[in-house]
Amino acid sequence: RPASNRTPTTAELVSWCNMLADEIENVDPNGKAIIVAVGRVAEQALDLIGADSHYIFHPSYVMIHKGRYHEWVSQIRSINCDN
């Protein structure tokens, strides 16, 4: 995130895409890891590089929107780690 904690621009996200793709390749060269996009910014970045990921709300979003807590828990529970 930028220093002011604002949402990064598309250009800023794109500037990090190569590094993100390299990190995923280094951590998971066989492409079998489950990648969880925690929040919309993470989801957008992973979409830009074509990575398959599971989206969940960012915890800070859930803290502000307390009515979404059970949906967030359901998102986490739906991630299948058995594959």
Coordinates of C-alpha atoms in Angstrom, one line a residue:
R1 CA 0.0 0.0 0.0
P2 CA 1.1 3.5 -0.6
A3 CA 2.3 5.4 2.5
S4 CA -1.0 7.2 3.0
N5 CA -2.8 3.9 3.0
R6 CA -4.8 4.9 0.0
T7 CA -5.9 2.3 -2.6
P8 CA -3.1 1.9 -5.1
T9 CA -3.7 3.0 -8.7
T10 CA -3.8 0.4 -11.5
A11 CA -0.5 1.7 -12.7
E12 CA 1.0 1.1 -9.2
L13 CA -0.4 -2.4 -9.1
V14 CA 0.9 -3.2 -12.6
S15 CA 4.4 -2.0 -11.5
W16 CA 4.5 -4.7 -8.9
C17 CA 3.1 -7.5 -11.1
N18 CA 6.4 -9.0 -12.2
M19 CA 7.7 -9.2 -8.6
L20 CA 4.4 -10.7 -7.4
A21 CA 4.6 -13.4 -10.2
D22 CA 8.2 -14.1 -9.3
E23 CA 7.4 -14.5 -5.6
I24 CA 4.6 -16.9 -6.4
E25 CA 6.9 -18.9 -8.7
N26 CA 9.6 -19.0 -6.0
V27 CA 7.2 -20.2 -3.3
D28 CA 5.2 -22.6 -5.4
P29 CA 7.1 -23.6 -8.6
N30 CA 4.6 -26.5 -9.2
G31 CA 1.5 -24.2 -9.0
K32 CA -0.3 -26.3 -6.4
A33 CA -0.5 -23.8 -3.6
I34 CA -3.8 -22.2 -2.5
I35 CA -3.5 -18.5 -2.9
V36 CA -5.9 -16.4 -0.8
A37 CA -6.5 -12.8 -1.9
V38 CA -7.1 -11.0 1.4
G39 CA -9.0 -7.9 0.2
R40 CA -9.9 -6.3 -3.1
V41 CA -6.4 -4.9 -3.8
A42 CA -4.8 -8.3 -3.4
E43 CA -7.5 -9.8 -5.6
Q44 CA -6.9 -7.1 -8.3
A45 CA -3.1 -7.7 -8.3
L46 CA -3.5 -11.5 -8.5
D47 CA -6.1 -11.1 -11.3
L48 CA -3.6 -8.9 -13.2
I49 CA -1.0 -11.7 -13.3
G50 CA -3.6 -14.4 -14.0
A51 CA -3.1 -16.2 -10.7
D52 CA -5.9 -18.4 -9.5
S53 CA -6.9 -17.3 -6.0
H54 CA -9.7 -17.4 -3.4
Y55 CA -11.0 -14.0 -2.4
I56 CA -11.9 -13.1 1.2
F57 CA -12.7 -9.8 2.8
H58 CA -9.8 -8.0 4.4
P59 CA -10.1 -8.2 8.2
S60 CA -10.1 -4.4 8.5
Y61 CA -13.2 -4.3 6.3
V62 CA -14.9 -6.8 8.6
M63 CA -14.1 -4.7 11.6
I64 CA -15.8 -1.7 10.0
H65 CA -18.7 -3.7 8.5
K66 CA -19.5 -6.0 11.5
G67 CA -22.6 -7.4 9.8
R68 CA -20.3 -9.1 7.3
Y69 CA -18.5 -11.2 9.9
H70 CA -20.4 -14.4 9.3
E71 CA -19.9 -14.1 5.6
W72 CA -16.2 -13.6 6.1
V73 CA -16.0 -16.7 8.3
S74 CA -17.9 -18.6 5.6
Q75 CA -15.4 -17.3 3.0
I76 CA -12.5 -18.7 5.1
R77 CA -14.2 -22.0 5.7
S78 CA -14.9 -22.5 2.0
I79 CA -11.2 -22.6 1.2
N80 CA -10.4 -26.2 0.5
C81 CA -7.0 -27.1 1.7
D82 CA -7.4 -30.8 0.9
N83 CA -6.4 -30.7 -2.7

